[in-house]
Coordinates of N, CA and C in Angstrom, one line a residue:
X1 N 56.7 69.7 -130.7 CA 57.4 69.0 -129.7 C 56.9 69.2 -128.3
X2 N 56.6 70.5 -128.0 CA 56.1 70.9 -126.7 C 54.7 70.3 -126.5
X3 N 53.9 70.3 -127.6 CA 52.6 69.7 -127.5 C 52.6 68.2 -127.2
X4 N 53.6 67.5 -127.9 CA 53.8 66.1 -127.7 C 54.2 65.8 -126.2
X5 N 55.1 66.7 -125.7 CA 55.5 66.5 -124.3 C 54.4 66.7 -123.3
X6 N 53.5 67.7 -123.6 CA 52.4 67.9 -122.7 C 51.4 66.8 -122.8
X7 N 51.2 66.3 -124.0 CA 50.3 65.1 -124.1 C 50.8 63.9 -123.4
X8 N 52.1 63.7 -123.6 CA 52.8 62.5 -122.9 C 52.7 62.6 -121.4
X9 N 53.0 63.8 -120.8 CA 52.9 64.0 -119.4 C 51.5 63.8 -118.9
X10 N 50.5 64.3 -119.6 CA 49.1 64.2 -119.2 C 48.7 62.7 -119.3
X11 N 49.2 62.0 -120.2 CA 48.9 60.5 -120.3 C 49.5 59.8 -119.2
X12 N 50.8 60.1 -118.8 CA 51.4 59.4 -117.7 C 50.7 59.8 -116.4
X13 N 50.3 61.0 -116.2 CA 49.6 61.4 -115.0 C 48.3 60.7 -114.9
X14 N 47.6 60.5 -116.0 CA 46.3 59.8 -116.0 C 46.5 58.3 -115.7
X15 N 47.5 57.7 -116.2 CA 47.8 56.3 -115.9 C 48.2 56.1 -114.4
X16 N 49.0 57.1 -113.9 CA 49.4 57.0 -112.5 C 48.2 57.2 -111.6
X17 N 47.3 58.1 -111.9 CA 46.1 58.3 -111.1 C 45.3 57.1 -111.1
X18 N 45.1 56.5 -112.3 CA 44.3 55.3 -112.4 C 44.8 54.1 -111.6
X19 N 46.2 54.0 -111.6 CA 46.8 52.9 -110.9 C 46.6 53.2 -109.4
X20 N 46.8 54.4 -109.0 CA 46.7 54.8 -107.6 C 45.3 54.5 -107.1
X21 N 44.3 54.9 -107.9 CA 42.9 54.7 -107.5 C 42.6 53.2 -107.4
X22 N 43.2 52.4 -108.3 CA 43.0 51.0 -108.2 C 43.4 50.3 -106.9
X23 N 44.3 51.0 -106.2 CA 44.8 50.4 -104.9 C 43.8 50.7 -103.8
X24 N 42.8 51.6 -104.0 CA 41.9 51.9 -103.0 C 40.6 51.1 -103.2
X25 N 40.0 50.7 -102.1 CA 38.7 50.1 -102.1 C 37.8 50.8 -101.2
X26 N 36.5 50.9 -101.5 CA 35.5 51.6 -100.7 C 34.4 50.7 -100.2
X27 N 33.8 51.1 -99.1 CA 32.7 50.4 -98.5 C 31.5 51.3 -98.2
X28 N 30.4 51.0 -98.7 CA 29.1 51.7 -98.4 C 28.1 50.7 -98.1
X29 N 27.6 50.6 -96.9 CA 26.5 49.6 -96.6 C 25.8 50.0 -95.4
X30 N 24.7 49.3 -95.1 CA 23.9 49.5 -93.9 C 23.3 48.2 -93.4
X31 N 23.4 48.0 -92.1 CA 22.8 46.8 -91.5 C 21.5 47.3 -90.8
X32 N 20.4 46.5 -91.0 CA 19.2 46.7 -90.3 C 19.0 45.6 -89.3
X33 N 18.9 45.9 -88.0 CA 18.9 44.8 -87.0 C 17.6 45.0 -86.1
X34 N 17.1 43.9 -85.7 CA 15.9 43.9 -84.8 C 16.2 44.3 -83.4
X35 N 17.5 44.3 -83.0 CA 17.9 44.8 -81.7 C 19.4 45.0 -81.8
X36 N 19.9 46.0 -81.1 CA 21.4 46.3 -81.2 C 22.0 45.8 -79.9
X37 N 22.7 44.6 -80.1 CA 23.4 44.0 -79.0 C 24.9 44.0 -79.4
X38 N 25.7 44.5 -78.4 CA 27.1 44.7 -78.7 C 27.9 44.1 -77.5
X39 N 28.7 43.1 -77.8 CA 29.5 42.4 -76.9 C 28.7 41.9 -75.7
X40 N 27.5 41.5 -76.0 CA 26.6 41.0 -74.9 C 25.8 42.1 -74.2
X41 N 26.0 43.3 -74.6 CA 25.3 44.4 -73.9 C 24.1 44.9 -74.8
X42 N 23.0 45.2 -74.1 CA 21.8 45.7 -74.8 C 21.9 47.2 -75.1
X43 N 22.1 47.6 -76.3 CA 22.3 49.0 -76.7 C 21.2 49.7 -77.4
X44 N 20.1 48.9 -77.6 CA 18.9 49.6 -78.3 C 18.0 48.6 -79.0
X45 N 16.9 49.2 -79.5 CA 15.9 48.4 -80.2 C 16.2 48.3 -81.7
X46 N 15.2 48.2 -82.5 CA 15.4 48.1 -84.0 C 16.2 49.3 -84.4
X47 N 17.3 49.0 -85.2 CA 18.2 50.1 -85.5 C 18.7 49.9 -86.9
X48 N 19.2 51.0 -87.5 CA 19.9 51.0 -88.8 C 21.3 51.4 -88.5
X49 N 22.3 50.7 -89.1 CA 23.7 50.9 -88.8 C 24.5 51.1 -90.0
X50 N 24.7 52.3 -90.5 CA 25.4 52.5 -91.7 C 27.0 52.4 -91.6
X51 N 27.6 52.1 -92.6 CA 29.1 52.0 -92.7 C 29.6 52.7 -93.9
X52 N 30.7 53.5 -93.7 CA 31.3 54.2 -94.9 C 32.8 54.0 -94.6
X53 N 33.5 53.4 -95.5 CA 35.0 53.2 -95.3 C 35.8 53.2 -96.6
X54 N 37.1 53.4 -96.4 CA 38.0 53.4 -97.5 C 39.3 52.6 -97.0
X55 N 39.8 51.8 -97.9 CA 41.0 51.0 -97.6 C 42.1 51.2 -98.7
X56 N 43.3 51.3 -98.2 CA 44.4 51.4 -99.1 C 45.5 50.4 -98.6
X57 N 45.7 49.3 -99.3 CA 46.7 48.3 -99.1 C 46.7 47.9 -97.6
X58 N 45.5 47.6 -97.0 CA 45.4 47.2 -95.7 C 45.2 48.2 -94.6
X59 N 45.5 49.5 -95.0 CA 45.2 50.6 -94.1 C 43.8 51.2 -94.4
X60 N 43.0 51.2 -93.3 CA 41.6 51.6 -93.5 C 41.1 52.6 -92.6
X61 N 40.2 53.5 -93.0 CA 39.5 54.4 -92.2 C 38.0 54.2 -92.4
X62 N 37.3 54.0 -91.3 CA 35.9 53.6 -91.4 C 35.0 54.4 -90.4
X63 N 33.9 54.9 -90.9 CA 32.9 55.5 -90.1 C 31.7 54.6 -89.9
X64 N 31.2 54.4 -88.7 CA 30.1 53.5 -88.4 C 29.2 54.2 -87.5
X65 N 27.9 54.0 -87.6 CA 26.9 54.6 -86.8 C 25.7 53.7 -86.5
X66 N 24.9 54.1 -85.5 CA 23.7 53.4 -85.1 C 22.7 54.4 -84.6
X67 N 21.5 54.2 -85.1 CA 20.4 55.0 -84.6 C 19.1 54.2 -84.6
X68 N 18.4 54.3 -83.5 CA 17.1 53.6 -83.3 C 16.0 54.0 -84.2
X69 N 15.2 53.1 -84.7 CA 14.1 53.4 -85.6 C 12.8 53.4 -84.9
X70 N 12.7 52.7 -83.8 CA 11.4 52.6 -83.1 C 11.3 53.3 -81.8
X71 N 12.5 53.6 -81.2 CA 12.5 54.3 -79.9 C 13.4 55.5 -80.0
X72 N 12.9 56.7 -79.9 CA 13.7 57.9 -79.9 C 14.7 58.0 -78.8
X73 N 14.5 57.3 -77.7 CA 15.3 57.3 -76.5 C 16.6 56.4 -76.7
X74 N 16.6 55.6 -77.7 CA 17.8 54.8 -77.9 C 19.1 55.6 -78.1
X75 N 20.2 55.1 -77.6 CA 21.4 55.8 -77.7 C 21.8 55.9 -79.2
X76 N 22.2 57.1 -79.6 CA 22.8 57.3 -81.0 C 24.3 57.1 -80.9
X77 N 24.9 56.5 -81.9 CA 26.3 56.2 -81.9 C 27.0 56.6 -83.2
X78 N 28.2 57.1 -83.1 CA 29.0 57.5 -84.2 C 30.5 57.1 -83.9
X79 N 31.1 56.2 -84.7 CA 32.4 55.7 -84.4 C 33.3 55.9 -85.6
X80 N 34.6 56.2 -85.3 CA 35.6 56.3 -86.3 C 36.7 55.3 -86.0
X81 N 37.1 54.5 -87.0 CA 38.2 53.5 -86.7 C 39.3 53.6 -87.8
X82 N 40.5 53.7 -87.3 CA 41.7 53.6 -88.1 C 42.4 52.3 -87.8
X83 N 42.5 51.5 -88.9 CA 43.0 50.1 -88.7 C 44.0 49.7 -89.8
X84 N 44.8 48.7 -89.4 CA 45.8 48.2 -90.4 C 45.7 46.7 -90.3
X85 N 45.7 46.0 -91.5 CA 45.6 44.6 -91.6 C 46.7 44.1 -92.5
X86 N 47.4 43.1 -92.1 CA 48.5 42.5 -92.9 C 48.4 41.0 -92.7
X87 N 48.0 40.3 -93.7 CA 47.8 38.8 -93.5 C 46.7 38.6 -92.5
X88 N 47.0 37.8 -91.5 CA 46.0 37.5 -90.4 C 46.1 38.5 -89.3
X89 N 47.1 39.4 -89.3 CA 47.3 40.3 -88.2 C 46.5 41.6 -88.4
X90 N 46.0 42.1 -87.3 CA 45.3 43.4 -87.4 C 45.5 44.2 -86.1
X91 N 45.5 45.5 -86.3 CA 45.6 46.5 -85.2 C 44.8 47.7 -85.5
X92 N 44.3 48.4 -84.5 CA 43.5 49.6 -84.8 C 43.2 50.4 -83.6
X93 N 42.6 51.6 -83.8 CA 42.2 52.5 -82.8 C 40.8 53.0 -83.2
X94 N 39.9 53.0 -82.2 CA 38.5 53.4 -82.5 C 38.1 54.5 -81.5
X95 N 37.5 55.6 -82.1 CA 36.9 56.7 -81.3 C 35.4 56.4 -81.3
X96 N 34.9 56.0 -80.2 CA 33.4 55.8 -80.0 C 32.8 57.1 -79.5
X97 N 31.6 57.4 -80.0 CA 30.9 58.5 -79.5 C 29.4 58.1 -79.3
X98 N 28.9 58.4 -78.1 CA 27.5 58.0 -77.8 C 26.7 59.3 -77.4
X99 N 25.4 59.3 -77.6 CA 24.6 60.5 -77.3 C 24.3 60.6 -75.8
X100 N 24.6 59.6 -75.1 CA 24.5 59.6 -73.6 C 25.8 59.4 -73.0
X101 N 26.0 60.0 -71.8 CA 27.3 59.8 -71.1 C 27.5 61.0 -70.2
X102 N 28.8 61.5 -70.1 CA 29.2 62.5 -69.2 C 28.5 63.9 -69.6
X103 N 28.5 64.1 -70.9 CA 28.0 65.4 -71.4 C 26.5 65.4 -71.6
X104 N 25.7 66.1 -70.8 CA 24.2 66.0 -71.0 C 23.7 66.6 -72.3
X105 N 24.5 67.5 -72.9 CA 24.1 68.1 -74.1 C 24.6 67.3 -75.4
X106 N 25.3 66.2 -75.1 CA 25.7 65.3 -76.2 C 26.5 66.0 -77.3
X107 N 27.4 66.8 -76.9 CA 28.3 67.6 -77.9 C 29.4 66.6 -78.4
X108 N 29.5 66.6 -79.7 CA 30.5 65.7 -80.3 C 31.9 66.2 -80.1
X109 N 32.1 67.5 -80.2 CA 33.4 68.1 -80.2 C 33.9 68.5 -78.8
X110 N 33.4 67.8 -77.8 CA 33.8 68.0 -76.4 C 34.7 66.8 -76.0
X111 N 36.0 67.1 -75.7 CA 37.0 66.0 -75.5 C 37.6 66.1 -74.1
X112 N 37.1 67.0 -73.2 CA 37.7 67.2 -71.9 C 37.5 65.9 -71.1
X113 N 38.5 65.5 -70.3 CA 38.4 64.4 -69.5 C 37.3 64.5 -68.4
X114 N 36.6 63.4 -68.2 CA 35.5 63.4 -67.2 C 34.3 64.2 -67.6
X115 N 34.3 64.7 -68.9 CA 33.1 65.4 -69.4 C 32.7 64.9 -70.8
X116 N 33.6 64.2 -71.5 CA 33.3 63.8 -72.9 C 32.5 62.6 -72.9
X117 N 31.8 62.4 -74.1 CA 31.0 61.2 -74.4 C 31.8 60.3 -75.3
X118 N 33.0 60.7 -75.6 CA 33.9 59.8 -76.4 C 34.6 58.8 -75.6
X119 N 34.8 57.6 -76.2 CA 35.6 56.5 -75.6 C 36.6 56.1 -76.6
X120 N 37.9 56.0 -76.2 CA 39.0 55.7 -77.2 C 39.5 54.3 -76.8
X121 N 39.5 53.4 -77.9 CA 39.9 52.0 -77.7 C 40.9 51.6 -78.7
X122 N 41.9 50.8 -78.2 CA 42.9 50.2 -79.1 C 42.6 48.7 -79.1
X123 N 42.9 48.1 -80.3 CA 42.7 46.7 -80.4 C 43.8 46.0 -81.2
X124 N 44.0 44.8 -80.9 CA 45.0 44.0 -81.7 C 44.5 42.6 -81.8
X125 N 44.8 41.9 -82.9 CA 44.3 40.5 -83.0 C 44.9 39.8 -84.1
X126 N 44.6 38.5 -84.2 CA 45.1 37.7 -85.3 C 44.0 36.7 -85.7
X127 N 43.9 36.6 -87.1 CA 42.9 35.6 -87.7 C 43.7 34.4 -88.2
X128 N 43.5 33.3 -87.6 CA 44.2 32.1 -88.1 C 43.4 31.3 -89.2
X129 N 42.3 31.9 -89.5 CA 41.4 31.2 -90.5 C 40.3 30.4 -89.8
X130 N 40.7 29.4 -89.1 CA 39.7 28.6 -88.4 C 39.4 29.2 -87.0
X131 N 40.2 30.2 -86.6 CA 39.9 30.8 -85.3 C 40.5 32.2 -85.3
X132 N 39.8 33.2 -84.7 CA 40.4 34.5 -84.6 C 40.4 34.9 -83.1
X133 N 41.4 35.7 -82.7 CA 41.5 36.1 -81.3 C 41.7 37.6 -81.4
X134 N 40.9 38.4 -80.5 CA 41.0 39.8 -80.5 C 41.0 40.3 -79.0
X135 N 41.8 41.4 -78.8 CA 41.8 42.0 -77.5 C 41.5 43.5 -77.7
X136 N 40.7 44.1 -76.9 CA 40.3 45.5 -77.0 C 40.5 46.2 -75.6
X137 N 41.1 47.3 -75.6 CA 41.4 48.0 -74.4 C 41.0 49.5 -74.5
X138 N 40.2 50.0 -73.6 CA 39.9 51.5 -73.6 C 41.0 52.2 -72.9
X139 N 41.5 53.2 -73.5 CA 42.7 53.9 -72.9 C 42.4 55.4 -72.7
X140 N 41.3 56.0 -73.1 CA 41.0 57.4 -72.8 C 39.5 57.6 -73.0
X141 N 39.1 58.8 -72.5 CA 37.7 59.2 -72.7 C 36.8 58.7 -71.5
X142 N 35.5 58.5 -71.8 CA 34.5 58.1 -70.8 C 34.5 56.6 -70.6
X143 N 35.6 56.1 -70.0 CA 35.8 54.7 -69.9 C 35.1 54.1 -68.7
X144 N 34.9 54.9 -67.7 CA 34.3 54.4 -66.4 C 35.4 54.0 -65.4
X145 N 35.0 53.5 -64.3 CA 35.9 53.3 -63.2 C 35.9 51.8 -62.7
X146 N 36.9 51.4 -62.0 CA 37.0 50.1 -61.4 C 36.5 50.2 -59.9
X147 N 36.7 49.2 -59.1 CA 36.2 49.1 -57.7 C 36.9 50.2 -56.9
X148 N 38.2 50.6 -57.3 CA 38.9 51.5 -56.5 C 38.6 53.0 -56.9
X149 N 37.7 53.2 -57.8 CA 37.4 54.5 -58.3 C 38.4 55.1 -59.2
X150 N 39.2 54.3 -59.8 CA 40.2 54.7 -60.8 C 39.8 54.3 -62.2
X151 N 40.4 54.9 -63.2 CA 40.1 54.5 -64.6 C 40.3 53.0 -64.7
X152 N 39.3 52.4 -65.3 CA 39.2 50.9 -65.4 C 40.1 50.4 -66.5
X153 N 40.4 51.2 -67.5 CA 41.1 50.6 -68.7 C 40.4 49.3 -69.2
X154 N 39.1 49.5 -69.4 CA 38.2 48.3 -69.6 C 38.7 47.5 -70.8
X155 N 38.7 46.2 -70.6 CA 39.3 45.3 -71.6 C 38.3 44.2 -71.9
X156 N 38.3 43.9 -73.2 CA 37.4 42.8 -73.7 C 38.2 41.9 -74.6
X157 N 38.0 40.6 -74.3 CA 38.7 39.6 -75.1 C 37.7 38.7 -75.8
X158 N 38.0 38.3 -77.0 CA 37.1 37.5 -77.8 C 37.7 36.5 -78.7
X159 N 37.2 35.3 -78.7 CA 37.6 34.2 -79.6 C 36.4 33.9 -80.6
X160 N 36.6 33.8 -81.9 CA 35.5 33.5 -82.8 C 36.0 32.5 -83.8
X161 N 35.1 31.5 -84.1 CA 35.4 30.4 -85.0 C 34.3 30.4 -86.1
X162 N 34.7 30.6 -87.4 CA 33.8 30.5 -88.5 C 33.7 29.1 -89.0
X163 N 32.5 28.7 -89.6 CA 32.4 27.4 -90.2 C 31.1 27.5 -91.1
X164 N 31.0 26.5 -92.0 CA 29.9 26.4 -92.9 C 29.1 25.1 -92.5
X165 N 27.7 25.3 -92.5 CA 26.8 24.2 -92.2 C 25.4 24.5 -92.8
X166 N 24.8 23.5 -93.4 CA 23.5 23.6 -94.0 C 23.3 24.8 -94.8
X167 N 24.2 25.1 -95.7 CA 24.1 26.2 -96.7 C 24.3 27.6 -96.1
X168 N 24.6 27.7 -94.8 CA 24.8 29.0 -94.2 C 26.3 29.2 -93.8
X169 N 26.7 30.4 -93.6 CA 28.0 30.7 -93.0 C 27.7 31.1 -91.5
X170 N 28.4 30.3 -90.7 CA 28.2 30.5 -89.2 C 29.5 31.0 -88.6
X171 N 29.3 31.7 -87.4 CA 30.4 32.1 -86.6 C 29.9 31.9 -85.1
X172 N 30.8 31.1 -84.4 CA 30.5 30.9 -83.0 C 31.6 31.8 -82.2
X173 N 31.2 32.5 -81.2 CA 32.1 33.4 -80.5 C 31.8 33.4 -79.0
X174 N 32.9 33.7 -78.3 CA 32.8 33.8 -76.8 C 33.7 35.0 -76.4
X175 N 33.1 35.9 -75.6 CA 33.9 37.1 -75.2 C 33.8 37.3 -73.6
X176 N 34.9 37.8 -73.1 CA 35.0 37.9 -71.6 C 35.7 39.3 -71.3
X177 N 35.3 39.8 -70.1 CA 35.9 41.0 -69.5 C 36.7 40.5 -68.3
X178 N 38.0 40.7 -68.3 CA 38.9 40.1 -67.2 C 38.9 40.9 -65.9
X179 N 38.3 42.1 -65.8 CA 38.4 42.8 -64.6 C 37.1 43.6 -64.3
X180 N 37.0 44.2 -63.1 CA 35.8 45.0 -62.7 C 35.8 46.3 -63.5
X181 N 34.7 46.6 -64.1 CA 34.6 47.9 -64.8 C 33.1 48.3 -64.9
X182 N 32.8 49.6 -64.7 CA 31.5 50.1 -64.9 C 31.1 50.0 -66.4
X183 N 32.0 50.1 -67.3 CA 31.8 50.1 -68.7 C 31.0 48.9 -69.2
X184 N 31.4 47.7 -68.7 CA 30.7 46.5 -69.1 C 29.8 45.9 -68.0
X185 N 29.8 46.6 -66.8 CA 28.9 46.2 -65.7 C 29.4 44.9 -65.0
X186 N 30.7 44.8 -64.9 CA 31.3 43.6 -64.3 C 32.0 43.9 -62.9
X187 N 32.0 43.0 -62.0 CA 32.6 43.1 -60.7 C 33.9 42.4 -60.6
X188 N 34.3 41.7 -61.7 CA 35.6 40.9 -61.8 C 35.6 40.2 -63.1
X189 N 36.3 39.1 -63.2 CA 36.3 38.4 -64.5 C 34.9 37.9 -64.8
X190 N 34.5 38.1 -66.0 CA 33.1 37.7 -66.4 C 33.0 37.4 -67.8
X191 N 32.3 36.4 -68.2 CA 31.9 36.1 -69.6 C 30.7 36.9 -69.9
X192 N 30.8 37.8 -70.9 CA 29.7 38.7 -71.2 C 29.0 38.4 -72.5
X193 N 29.6 37.5 -73.3 CA 29.1 37.3 -74.7 C 29.3 35.9 -75.2
X194 N 28.3 35.2 -75.3 CA 28.3 33.9 -76.0 C 27.3 33.9 -77.1
X195 N 27.8 33.8 -78.4 CA 26.8 34.0 -79.4 C 27.1 33.1 -80.6
X196 N 26.1 32.8 -81.4 CA 26.1 32.0 -82.6 C 25.3 32.7 -83.6
X197 N 26.0 33.0 -84.8 CA 25.4 33.8 -85.8 C 25.5 33.0 -87.2
X198 N 24.4 33.0 -87.9 CA 24.3 32.4 -89.2 C 23.9 33.4 -90.2
X199 N 24.6 33.3 -91.4 CA 24.3 34.3 -92.5 C 24.1 33.5 -93.8
X200 N 23.1 34.0 -94.6 CA 22.8 33.4 -95.9 C 22.4 34.5 -96.8
X201 N 22.9 34.4 -98.1 CA 22.5 35.4 -99.1 C 21.2 35.0 -99.8
X202 N 20.3 36.0 -99.9 CA 19.1 35.8 -100.6 C 19.3 36.5 -102.0
X203 N 19.2 35.7 -103.1 CA 19.5 36.2 -104.4 C 18.3 37.0 -104.9
X204 N 18.5 38.2 -105.3 CA 17.4 39.1 -105.9 C 17.5 39.1 -107.4
X205 N 18.7 39.3 -107.9 CA 18.9 39.2 -109.4 C 20.2 38.5 -109.6
X206 N 20.7 38.3 -110.8 CA 21.9 37.6 -111.1 C 23.1 38.4 -110.5
X207 N 23.0 39.7 -110.3 CA 24.1 40.5 -109.8 C 23.9 41.1 -108.5
X208 N 22.8 40.8 -107.8 CA 22.5 41.5 -106.5 C 21.8 40.5 -105.6
X209 N 22.3 40.4 -104.4 CA 21.8 39.6 -103.3 C 21.8 40.3 -102.0
X210 N 21.0 39.9 -101.1 CA 20.9 40.5 -99.8 C 21.3 39.5 -98.7
X211 N 22.4 39.8 -98.0 CA 22.7 38.9 -96.9 C 21.7 39.1 -95.7
X212 N 21.2 38.0 -95.2 CA 20.3 38.0 -94.0 C 21.0 37.2 -92.9
X213 N 20.8 37.6 -91.7 CA 21.4 36.8 -90.6 C 20.5 36.8 -89.4
X214 N 20.8 35.7 -88.6 CA 20.1 35.5 -87.3 C 21.2 35.2 -86.3
X215 N 21.0 35.7 -85.1 CA 22.0 35.5 -84.1 C 21.4 35.3 -82.7
X216 N 21.9 34.2 -82.0 CA 21.5 33.9 -80.7 C 22.6 34.4 -79.7
X217 N 22.3 35.2 -78.8 CA 23.3 35.9 -77.9 C 23.0 35.7 -76.4
X218 N 23.9 35.2 -75.7 CA 23.7 35.1 -74.2 C 24.8 35.9 -73.5
X219 N 24.4 36.5 -72.4 CA 25.3 37.2 -71.5 C 25.2 36.6 -70.1
X220 N 26.1 35.6 -69.8 CA 26.0 35.0 -68.4 C 26.2 35.9 -67.3
X221 N 26.9 37.0 -67.5 CA 27.2 38.0 -66.4 C 25.9 38.7 -66.0
X222 N 25.1 39.2 -67.0 CA 23.9 39.9 -66.7 C 22.7 39.0 -66.7
X223 N 22.9 37.7 -67.0 CA 21.8 36.7 -67.1 C 20.7 37.1 -68.1
X224 N 21.2 37.7 -69.2 CA 20.3 38.1 -70.3 C 20.6 37.2 -71.5
X225 N 19.5 37.0 -72.4 CA 19.7 36.3 -73.6 C 18.8 37.1 -74.7
X226 N 19.3 37.0 -76.0 CA 18.7 37.8 -77.0 C 18.7 37.0 -78.3
X227 N 17.7 37.2 -79.1 CA 17.7 36.7 -80.5 C 17.5 37.8 -81.5
X228 N 18.5 38.0 -82.4 CA 18.5 39.1 -83.3 C 18.4 38.6 -84.7
X229 N 17.7 39.4 -85.5 CA 17.6 39.1 -86.9 C 17.9 40.4 -87.6
X230 N 18.6 40.3 -88.8 CA 18.9 41.5 -89.6 C 19.3 41.2 -91.0
X231 N 19.5 42.2 -91.8 CA 19.9 42.1 -93.1 C 20.8 43.3 -93.5
X232 N 21.6 43.1 -94.6 CA 22.6 44.1 -95.0 C 22.3 44.6 -96.4
X233 N 22.3 45.9 -96.6 CA 22.2 46.4 -98.0 C 23.5 47.0 -98.4
X234 N 24.0 46.6 -99.5 CA 25.4 47.0 -100.0 C 25.4 47.0 -101.5
X235 N 25.7 48.1 -102.1 CA 25.6 48.2 -103.6 C 26.8 47.4 -104.2

């Protein structure tokens, strides 16, 4: 009887664990890009950008990084994001870390104000399907200053519209910074990001394909324009 009880409990535990694991999803992938452009800002040359994440019923924790492949002077980046998504609604907090900034030694575990290379950002948004709206606000860390020499609380707003055309998946987006901030290099309200991105899967085998993408990006504030090509590897 005791043996039957132990076997039954072990079976129940195994089933419970299997069901719990089935509620989790994981992400392992890497993007390779011809140039690293972020929100209309030039952040580096040819780069590899790995992603590692886990999701549990809409709650996710993701690690993301970027390192230059052709220029050793490119900024290295390591970000951690805690986010929650429910339907079209999403909210999150990101800890950005850059190898350049206040700390000349680029120490990761230095969090002192006015010395750290970390930037902490909160975001909230909603995806309506045909259009998504996102707002991002820096609230701590190496955010930079406004015209008055005070913390800028740098804010970035973006609208993006996905659509399909000529066998590709497209996204058209526009992003703006509403105030003066060193972080985005703006002296007031400015449109910093107008871009159009097309993605298409290249079939390698019946069960494996590689998404490739091309993106045209313009920054009216800095008077810069970029053309980026890349592809994604994901098991």
